[in-house]
Short mmCIF file of C-alpha atoms in Angstrom, two decimals:
data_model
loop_
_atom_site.label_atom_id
_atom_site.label_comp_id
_atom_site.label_asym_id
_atom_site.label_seq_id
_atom_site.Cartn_x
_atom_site.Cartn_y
_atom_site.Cartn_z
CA UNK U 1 21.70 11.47 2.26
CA UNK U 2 20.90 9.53 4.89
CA UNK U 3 19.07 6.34 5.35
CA UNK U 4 17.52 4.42 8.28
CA UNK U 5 19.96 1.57 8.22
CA UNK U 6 18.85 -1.91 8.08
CA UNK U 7 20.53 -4.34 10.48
CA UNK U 8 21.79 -7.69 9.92
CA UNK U 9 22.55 -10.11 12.76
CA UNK U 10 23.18 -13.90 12.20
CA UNK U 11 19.44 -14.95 13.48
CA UNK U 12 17.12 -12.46 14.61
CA UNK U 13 13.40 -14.32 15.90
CA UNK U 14 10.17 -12.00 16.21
CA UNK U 15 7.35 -13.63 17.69
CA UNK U 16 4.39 -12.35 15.60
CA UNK U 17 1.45 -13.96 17.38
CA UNK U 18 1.19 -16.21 20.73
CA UNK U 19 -2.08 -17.07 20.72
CA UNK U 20 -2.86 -20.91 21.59
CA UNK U 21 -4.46 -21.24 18.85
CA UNK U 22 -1.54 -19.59 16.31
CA UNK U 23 1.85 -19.59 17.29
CA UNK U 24 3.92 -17.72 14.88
CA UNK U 25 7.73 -16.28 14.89
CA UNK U 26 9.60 -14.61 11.81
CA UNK U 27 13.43 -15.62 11.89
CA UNK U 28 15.26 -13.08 10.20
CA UNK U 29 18.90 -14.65 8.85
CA UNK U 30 20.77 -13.70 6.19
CA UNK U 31 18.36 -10.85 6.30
CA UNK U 32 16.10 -13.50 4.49
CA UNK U 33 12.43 -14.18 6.70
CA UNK U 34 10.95 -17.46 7.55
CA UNK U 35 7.90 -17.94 8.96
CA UNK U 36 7.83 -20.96 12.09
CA UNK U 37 3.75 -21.70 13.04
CA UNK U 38 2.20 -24.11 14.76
CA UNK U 39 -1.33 -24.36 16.35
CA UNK U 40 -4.15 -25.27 14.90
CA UNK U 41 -5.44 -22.41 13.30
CA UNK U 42 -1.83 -22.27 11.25
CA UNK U 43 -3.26 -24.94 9.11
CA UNK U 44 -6.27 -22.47 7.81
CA UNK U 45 -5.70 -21.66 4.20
CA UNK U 46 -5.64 -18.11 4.84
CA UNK U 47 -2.92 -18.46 7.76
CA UNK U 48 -0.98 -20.77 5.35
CA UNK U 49 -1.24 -18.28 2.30
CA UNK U 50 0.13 -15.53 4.73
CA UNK U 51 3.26 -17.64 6.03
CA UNK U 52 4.00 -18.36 2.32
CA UNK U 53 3.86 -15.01 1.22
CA UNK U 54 6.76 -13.79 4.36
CA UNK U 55 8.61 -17.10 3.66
CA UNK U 56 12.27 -16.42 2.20
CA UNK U 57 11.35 -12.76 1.72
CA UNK U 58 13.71 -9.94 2.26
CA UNK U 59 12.39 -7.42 5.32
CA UNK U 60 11.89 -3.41 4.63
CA UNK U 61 14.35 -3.14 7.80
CA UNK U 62 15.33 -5.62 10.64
CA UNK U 63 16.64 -4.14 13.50
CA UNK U 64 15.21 -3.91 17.49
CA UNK U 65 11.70 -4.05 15.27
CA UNK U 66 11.02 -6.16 12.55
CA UNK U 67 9.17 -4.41 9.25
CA UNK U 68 7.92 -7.31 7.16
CA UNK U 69 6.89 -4.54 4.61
CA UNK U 70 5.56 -0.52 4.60
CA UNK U 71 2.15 -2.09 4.36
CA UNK U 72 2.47 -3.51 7.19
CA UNK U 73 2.80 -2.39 11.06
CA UNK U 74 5.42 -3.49 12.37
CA UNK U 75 6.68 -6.28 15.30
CA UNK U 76 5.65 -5.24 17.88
CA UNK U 77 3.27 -3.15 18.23
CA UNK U 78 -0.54 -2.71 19.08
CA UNK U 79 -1.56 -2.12 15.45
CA UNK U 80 0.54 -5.46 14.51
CA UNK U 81 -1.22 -7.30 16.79
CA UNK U 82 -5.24 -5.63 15.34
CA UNK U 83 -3.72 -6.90 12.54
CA UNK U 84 -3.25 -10.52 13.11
CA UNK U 85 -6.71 -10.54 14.62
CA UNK U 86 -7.69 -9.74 11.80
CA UNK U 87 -6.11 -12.23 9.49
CA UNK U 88 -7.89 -14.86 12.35
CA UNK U 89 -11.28 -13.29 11.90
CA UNK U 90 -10.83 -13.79 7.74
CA UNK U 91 -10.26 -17.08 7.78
CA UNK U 92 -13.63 -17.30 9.77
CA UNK U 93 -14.79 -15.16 6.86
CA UNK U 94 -15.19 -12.09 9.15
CA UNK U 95 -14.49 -9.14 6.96
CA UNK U 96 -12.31 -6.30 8.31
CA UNK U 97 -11.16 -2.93 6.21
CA UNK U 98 -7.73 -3.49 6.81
CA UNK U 99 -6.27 -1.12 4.60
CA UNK U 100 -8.26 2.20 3.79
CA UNK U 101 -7.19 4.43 1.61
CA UNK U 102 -8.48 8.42 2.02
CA UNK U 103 -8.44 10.63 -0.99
CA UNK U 104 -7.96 14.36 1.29
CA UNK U 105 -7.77 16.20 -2.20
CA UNK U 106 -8.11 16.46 -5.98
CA UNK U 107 -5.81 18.72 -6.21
CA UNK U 108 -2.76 18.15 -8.05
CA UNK U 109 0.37 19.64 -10.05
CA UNK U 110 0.32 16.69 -12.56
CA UNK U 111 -1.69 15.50 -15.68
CA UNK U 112 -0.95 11.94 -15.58
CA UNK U 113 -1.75 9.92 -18.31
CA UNK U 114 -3.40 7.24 -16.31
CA UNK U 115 -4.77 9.15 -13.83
CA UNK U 116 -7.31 6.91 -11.37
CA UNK U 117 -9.38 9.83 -10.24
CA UNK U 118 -8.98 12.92 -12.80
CA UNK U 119 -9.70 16.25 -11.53
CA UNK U 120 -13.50 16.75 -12.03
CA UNK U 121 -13.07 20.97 -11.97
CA UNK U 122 -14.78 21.32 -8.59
CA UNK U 123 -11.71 20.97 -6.58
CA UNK U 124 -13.28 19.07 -4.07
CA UNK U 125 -11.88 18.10 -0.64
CA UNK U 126 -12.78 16.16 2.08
CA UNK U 127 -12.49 18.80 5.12
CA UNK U 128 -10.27 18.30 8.25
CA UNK U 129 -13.01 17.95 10.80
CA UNK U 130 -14.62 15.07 8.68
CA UNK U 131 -11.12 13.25 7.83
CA UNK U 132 -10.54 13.27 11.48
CA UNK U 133 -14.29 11.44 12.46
CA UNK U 134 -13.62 8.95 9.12
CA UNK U 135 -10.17 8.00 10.98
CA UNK U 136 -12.16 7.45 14.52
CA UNK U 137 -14.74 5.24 12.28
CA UNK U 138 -12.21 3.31 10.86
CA UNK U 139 -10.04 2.58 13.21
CA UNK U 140 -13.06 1.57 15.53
CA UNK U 141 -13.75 -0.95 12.25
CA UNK U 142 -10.23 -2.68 12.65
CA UNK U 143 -8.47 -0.77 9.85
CA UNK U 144 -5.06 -1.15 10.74
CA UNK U 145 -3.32 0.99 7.84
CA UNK U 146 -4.37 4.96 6.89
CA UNK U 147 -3.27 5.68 2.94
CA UNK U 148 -3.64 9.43 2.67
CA UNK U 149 -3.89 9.72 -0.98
CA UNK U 150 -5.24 12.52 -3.62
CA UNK U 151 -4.79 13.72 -6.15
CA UNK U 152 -1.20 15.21 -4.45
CA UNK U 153 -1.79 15.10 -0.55
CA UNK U 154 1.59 17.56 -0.26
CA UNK U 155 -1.18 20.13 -1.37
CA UNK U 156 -3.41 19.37 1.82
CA UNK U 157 -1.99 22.23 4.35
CA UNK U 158 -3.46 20.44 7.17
CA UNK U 159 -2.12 17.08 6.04
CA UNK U 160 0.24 16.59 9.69
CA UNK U 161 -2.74 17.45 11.92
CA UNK U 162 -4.75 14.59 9.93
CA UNK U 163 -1.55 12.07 10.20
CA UNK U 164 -1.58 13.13 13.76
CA UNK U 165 -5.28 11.73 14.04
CA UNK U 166 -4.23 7.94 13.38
CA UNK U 167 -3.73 6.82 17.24
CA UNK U 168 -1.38 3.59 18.12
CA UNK U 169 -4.30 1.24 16.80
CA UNK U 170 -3.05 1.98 12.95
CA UNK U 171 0.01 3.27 10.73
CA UNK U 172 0.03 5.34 8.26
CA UNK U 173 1.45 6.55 4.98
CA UNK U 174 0.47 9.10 2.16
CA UNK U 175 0.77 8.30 -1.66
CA UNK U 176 3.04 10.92 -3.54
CA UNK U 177 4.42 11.96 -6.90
CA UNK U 178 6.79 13.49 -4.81
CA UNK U 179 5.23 17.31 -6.21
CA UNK U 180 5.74 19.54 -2.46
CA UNK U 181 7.26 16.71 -0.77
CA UNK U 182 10.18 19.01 1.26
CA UNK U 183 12.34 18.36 3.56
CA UNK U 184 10.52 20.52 5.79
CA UNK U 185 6.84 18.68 5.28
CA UNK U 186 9.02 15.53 5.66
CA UNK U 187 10.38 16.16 9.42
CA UNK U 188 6.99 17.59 10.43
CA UNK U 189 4.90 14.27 9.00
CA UNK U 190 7.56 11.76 10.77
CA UNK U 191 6.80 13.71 14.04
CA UNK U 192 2.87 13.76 13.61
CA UNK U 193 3.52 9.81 12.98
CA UNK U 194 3.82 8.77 9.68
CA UNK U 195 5.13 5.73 9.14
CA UNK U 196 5.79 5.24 5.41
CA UNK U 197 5.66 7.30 1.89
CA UNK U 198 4.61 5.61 -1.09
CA UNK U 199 6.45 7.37 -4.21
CA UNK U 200 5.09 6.58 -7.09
CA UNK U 201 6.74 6.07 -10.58
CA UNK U 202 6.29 5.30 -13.91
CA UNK U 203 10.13 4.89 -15.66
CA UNK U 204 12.97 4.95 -14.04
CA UNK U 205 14.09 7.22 -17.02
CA UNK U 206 13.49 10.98 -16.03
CA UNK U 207 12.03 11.41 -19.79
CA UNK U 208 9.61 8.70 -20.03
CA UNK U 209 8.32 9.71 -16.02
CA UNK U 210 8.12 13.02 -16.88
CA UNK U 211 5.81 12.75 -20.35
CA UNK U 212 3.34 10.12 -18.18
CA UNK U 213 2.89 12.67 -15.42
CA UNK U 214 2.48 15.98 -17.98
CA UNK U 215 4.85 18.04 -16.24
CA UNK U 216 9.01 18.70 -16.61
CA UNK U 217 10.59 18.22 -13.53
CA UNK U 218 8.27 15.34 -11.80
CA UNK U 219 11.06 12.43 -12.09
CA UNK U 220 13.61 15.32 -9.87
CA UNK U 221 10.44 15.48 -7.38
CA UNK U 222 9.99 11.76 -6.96
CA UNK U 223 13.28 11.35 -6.26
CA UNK U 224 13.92 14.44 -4.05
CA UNK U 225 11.01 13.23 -1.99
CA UNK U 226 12.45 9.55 -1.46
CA UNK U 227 15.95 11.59 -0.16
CA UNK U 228 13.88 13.72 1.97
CA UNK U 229 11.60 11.20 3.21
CA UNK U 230 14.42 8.86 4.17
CA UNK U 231 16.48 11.53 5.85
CA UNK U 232 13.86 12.41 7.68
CA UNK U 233 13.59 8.48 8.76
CA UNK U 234 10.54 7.41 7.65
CA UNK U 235 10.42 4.38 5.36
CA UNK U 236 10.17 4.71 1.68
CA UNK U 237 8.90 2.43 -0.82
CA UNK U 238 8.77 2.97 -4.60
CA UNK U 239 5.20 1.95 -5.87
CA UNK U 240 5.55 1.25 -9.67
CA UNK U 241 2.32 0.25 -11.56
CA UNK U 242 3.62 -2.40 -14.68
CA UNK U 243 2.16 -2.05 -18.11
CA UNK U 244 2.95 -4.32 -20.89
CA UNK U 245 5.67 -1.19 -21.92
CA UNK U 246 7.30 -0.74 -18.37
CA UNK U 247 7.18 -4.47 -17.15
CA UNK U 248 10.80 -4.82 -18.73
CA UNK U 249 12.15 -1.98 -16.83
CA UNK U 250 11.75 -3.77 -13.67
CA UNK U 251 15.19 -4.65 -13.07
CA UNK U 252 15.97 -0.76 -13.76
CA UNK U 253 13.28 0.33 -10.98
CA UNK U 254 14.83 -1.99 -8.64
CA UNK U 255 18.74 -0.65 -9.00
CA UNK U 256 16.68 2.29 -8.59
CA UNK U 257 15.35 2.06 -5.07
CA UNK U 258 18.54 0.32 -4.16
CA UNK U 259 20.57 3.15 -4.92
CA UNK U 260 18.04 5.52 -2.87
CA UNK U 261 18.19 3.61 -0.39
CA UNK U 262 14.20 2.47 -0.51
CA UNK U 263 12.91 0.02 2.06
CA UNK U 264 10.67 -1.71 -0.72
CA UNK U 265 9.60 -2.03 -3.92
CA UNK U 266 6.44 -2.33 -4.76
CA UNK U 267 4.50 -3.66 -8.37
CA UNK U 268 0.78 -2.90 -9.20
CA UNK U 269 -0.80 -4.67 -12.13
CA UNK U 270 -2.31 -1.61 -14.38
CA UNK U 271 -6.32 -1.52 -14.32
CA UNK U 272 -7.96 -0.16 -17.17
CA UNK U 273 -10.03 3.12 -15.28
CA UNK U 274 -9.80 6.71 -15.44
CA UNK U 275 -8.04 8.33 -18.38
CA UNK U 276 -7.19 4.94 -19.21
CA UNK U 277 -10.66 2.99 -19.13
CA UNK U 278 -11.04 0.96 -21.94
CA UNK U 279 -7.86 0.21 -22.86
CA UNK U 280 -6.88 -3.56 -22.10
CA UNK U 281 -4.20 -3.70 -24.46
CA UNK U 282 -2.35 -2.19 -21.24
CA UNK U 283 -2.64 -5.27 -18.82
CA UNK U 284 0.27 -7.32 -18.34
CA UNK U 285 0.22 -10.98 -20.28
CA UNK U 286 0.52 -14.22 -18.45
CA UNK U 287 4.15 -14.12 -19.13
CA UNK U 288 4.51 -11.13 -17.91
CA UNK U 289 3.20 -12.03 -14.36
CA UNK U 290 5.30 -15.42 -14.41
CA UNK U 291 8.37 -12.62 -14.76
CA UNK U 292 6.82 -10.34 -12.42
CA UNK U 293 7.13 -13.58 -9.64
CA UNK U 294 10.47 -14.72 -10.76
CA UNK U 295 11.86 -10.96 -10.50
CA UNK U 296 10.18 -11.08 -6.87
CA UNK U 297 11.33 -14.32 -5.84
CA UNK U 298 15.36 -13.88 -6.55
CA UNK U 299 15.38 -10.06 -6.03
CA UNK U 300 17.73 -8.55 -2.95
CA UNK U 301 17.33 -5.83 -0.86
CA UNK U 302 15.26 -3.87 -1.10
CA UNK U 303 12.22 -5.99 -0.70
CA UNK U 304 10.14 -6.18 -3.62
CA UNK U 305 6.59 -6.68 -3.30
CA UNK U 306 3.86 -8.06 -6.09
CA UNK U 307 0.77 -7.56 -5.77
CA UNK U 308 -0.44 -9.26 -8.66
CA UNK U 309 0.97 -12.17 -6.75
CA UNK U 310 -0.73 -11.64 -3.31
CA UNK U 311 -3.97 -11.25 -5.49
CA UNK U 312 -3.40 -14.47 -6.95
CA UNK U 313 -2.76 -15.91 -3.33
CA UNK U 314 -5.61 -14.55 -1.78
CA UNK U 315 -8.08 -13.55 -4.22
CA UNK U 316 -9.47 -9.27 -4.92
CA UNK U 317 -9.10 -7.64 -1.73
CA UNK U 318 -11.72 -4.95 -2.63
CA UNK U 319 -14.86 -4.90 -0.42
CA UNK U 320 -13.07 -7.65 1.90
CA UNK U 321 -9.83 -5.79 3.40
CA UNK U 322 -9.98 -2.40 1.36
CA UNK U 323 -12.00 0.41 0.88
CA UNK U 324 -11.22 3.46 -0.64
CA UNK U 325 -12.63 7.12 -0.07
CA UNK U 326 -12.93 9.82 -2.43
CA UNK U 327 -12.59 13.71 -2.24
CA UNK U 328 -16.25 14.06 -2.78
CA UNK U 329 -17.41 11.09 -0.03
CA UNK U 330 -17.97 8.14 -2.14
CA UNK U 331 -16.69 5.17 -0.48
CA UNK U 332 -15.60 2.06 -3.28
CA UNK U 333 -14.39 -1.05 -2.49
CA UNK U 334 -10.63 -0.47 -3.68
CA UNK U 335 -9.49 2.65 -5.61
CA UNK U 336 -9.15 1.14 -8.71
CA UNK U 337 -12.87 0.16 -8.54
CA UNK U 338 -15.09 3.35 -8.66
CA UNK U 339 -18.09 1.57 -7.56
CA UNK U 340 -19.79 3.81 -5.29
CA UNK U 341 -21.42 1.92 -1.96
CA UNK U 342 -22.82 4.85 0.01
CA UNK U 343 -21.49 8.69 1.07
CA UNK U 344 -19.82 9.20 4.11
CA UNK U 345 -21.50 12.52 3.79
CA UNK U 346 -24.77 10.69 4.41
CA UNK U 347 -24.30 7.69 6.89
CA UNK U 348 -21.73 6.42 9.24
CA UNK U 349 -19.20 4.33 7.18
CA UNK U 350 -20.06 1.37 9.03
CA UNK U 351 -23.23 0.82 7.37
CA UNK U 352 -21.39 1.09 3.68
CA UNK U 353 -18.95 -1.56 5.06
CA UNK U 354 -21.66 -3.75 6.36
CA UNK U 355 -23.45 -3.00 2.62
CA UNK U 356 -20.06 -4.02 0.85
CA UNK U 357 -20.34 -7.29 2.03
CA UNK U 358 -23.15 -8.71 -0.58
CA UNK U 359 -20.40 -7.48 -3.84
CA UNK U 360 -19.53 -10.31 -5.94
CA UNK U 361 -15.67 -8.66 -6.15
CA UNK U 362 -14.01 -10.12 -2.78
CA UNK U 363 -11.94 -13.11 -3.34
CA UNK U 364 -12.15 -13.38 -6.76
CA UNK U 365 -8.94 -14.24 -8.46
CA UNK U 366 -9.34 -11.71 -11.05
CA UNK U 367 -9.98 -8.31 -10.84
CA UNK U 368 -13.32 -7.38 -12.50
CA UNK U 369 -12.17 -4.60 -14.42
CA UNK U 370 -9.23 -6.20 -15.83
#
């Protein structure tokens, strides 16, 4: 197998903005980031919340680029650049959909346990032609990251041509269980422009992956898909969403990804919807979180990324820098809030962003459903 290698040098600077206003450079050393700013914006508590977040984090990959994470473009670039605009225009309280997330399919192989958006029979899709005008609206909106999600995207024959559609102003990546992930899908998605695949897992014991997802053989696809999605040199993280009966396993899903070869790591705090709505006896306690951030804080490569703990930075991100699209046109403000705002089918997603704004869910510190 083989992986895009990440490069150490003994101090590696990447400026990441040179405005007047912000001036901010990551120094990579000891393949360790920290984040110099000055200017008076850098004082804004958003700015400030950001810099902490980098600070003394371990990069995806350092080399002639920098990749602070697979959720975020990396420096430089055009999108990186949208995307510190952005991150300016928030701490004015302008709201931009940073990250959108497009459900292409319901169509899947698996029956997962906790399945977010279970199949509803109709196999409905969203259609080339209109996944192709929701990227133009997006993009034109700021979003700076594409998630091509499902159900199983690998099931979406036209899934290249769509990655194809995101232009230099955005990355973007595709959520998978790994289910159709080949080696040949891989090569042709790294040369329509992906830029990352999100794996998803629930053990890192083939058993216990296999009985959450309903099907033999889905822990061998996960894995498979990381190998073929690395050797086809696109970056790979391993997206694991904690329960109170996986969060001790964390240590085991980060040997894991090192042993793949993963750029990153990432942990989701379970939310009580779908096949699993109602049942809070999943969430993760207080000391679980407090582990969750230790794990985070000491961890080496690969990176490992919380989000529990950029939540608790910045506050919900639904509404304010998500949204999230679903097979049959609903637009929510994150996928893990099925909140319906409007139909793409029906009016220009600008208006439903505009319309998101008066939702009491951005910022909080809490998500509501939890």
């Amino acid at each position: 197998m083989k992986s895009t290698s990440r490069v150490r040098r003994a101090q590696a600077r990447y400026p990441l903005s040179a405005n007047p206003l912000l001036k901010a450079t990551a120094v990579v050393e000891d393949n360790r980031i920290k984040i110099e700013s000055s200017g008076p914006l850098a004082y804004l508590p958003f700015i400030k919340a950001a810099a902490r977040m980098m600070d003394d984090q371990v990069p995806a990959l350092a080399g002639d680029a920098l990749h602070l994470s697979t959720w975020i473009p990396p420096v430089p670039c055009r999108a990186f650049d949208r995307l510190v605009r952005s991150y300016l225009k928030s701490s004015l309280r302008i709201r931009t959909p940073d990250q959108v997330t497009i459900s292409i399919t319901e169509e899947c192989p698996n029956r997962c346990a906790h399945c977010a958006l279970p199949d509803t029979g109709h196999h409905m899709r969203l259609e080339p032609e209109l996944v192709g005008d929701l990227i133009d609206q997006v993009l034109d909106l700021g979003t700076t990251l594409v998630i091509f999600d499902g159900g199983e995207p690998t099931t979406y024959e036209e899934l290249p041509e769509l990655v194809g559609a995101v232009d230099d102003r955005a990355i973007s990546a595709i959520f998978t269980s790994g289910a159709g992930f080949t080696a040949e899908l891989a090569r042709k998605l790294k040369a329509s422009g992906l830029y990352a695949v999100n794996v998803s897992l629930d053990s890192p014991v083939a058993e216990e992956h296999d009985s959450m997802r309903g099907r033999s053989g889905a822990f061998h696809d996960a894995v498979e898909a990381a190998k073929n999605a690395l050797e086809a040199g696109l970056l790979v993280d391993l997206y694991v969403v904690l329960r109170r009966d996986n969060v001790s396993q964390m240590e085991d899903f980060h040997r894991l990804a090192r042993a793949l070869g993963a750029h990153e790591l990432t942990f989701f705090e379970v939310v009580p919807v779908g096949r699993w709505e109602g049942k809070t006896g999943i969430i993760l306690s207080k000391e679980d979180k407090r582990s969750l951030d230790r794990f985070q804080k000491s961890a080496p490569a690969p990176r490992v990324f919380s989000v529990p703990s950029a939540l608790d930075k910045f506050g919900c991100f639904a509404g304010r820098n998500w949204m999230h699209i679903t097979p049959s046109g609903e637009v929510y403000p994150c996928a893990c809030l099925p909140r319906g705002v409007g139909n793409v089918m029906e009016e220009p997603i600008k208006n439903i962003w505009t319309r998101m704004a008066r939702l009491p869910y951005g910022g909080r510190k809490k998500c509501p459903l939890r």
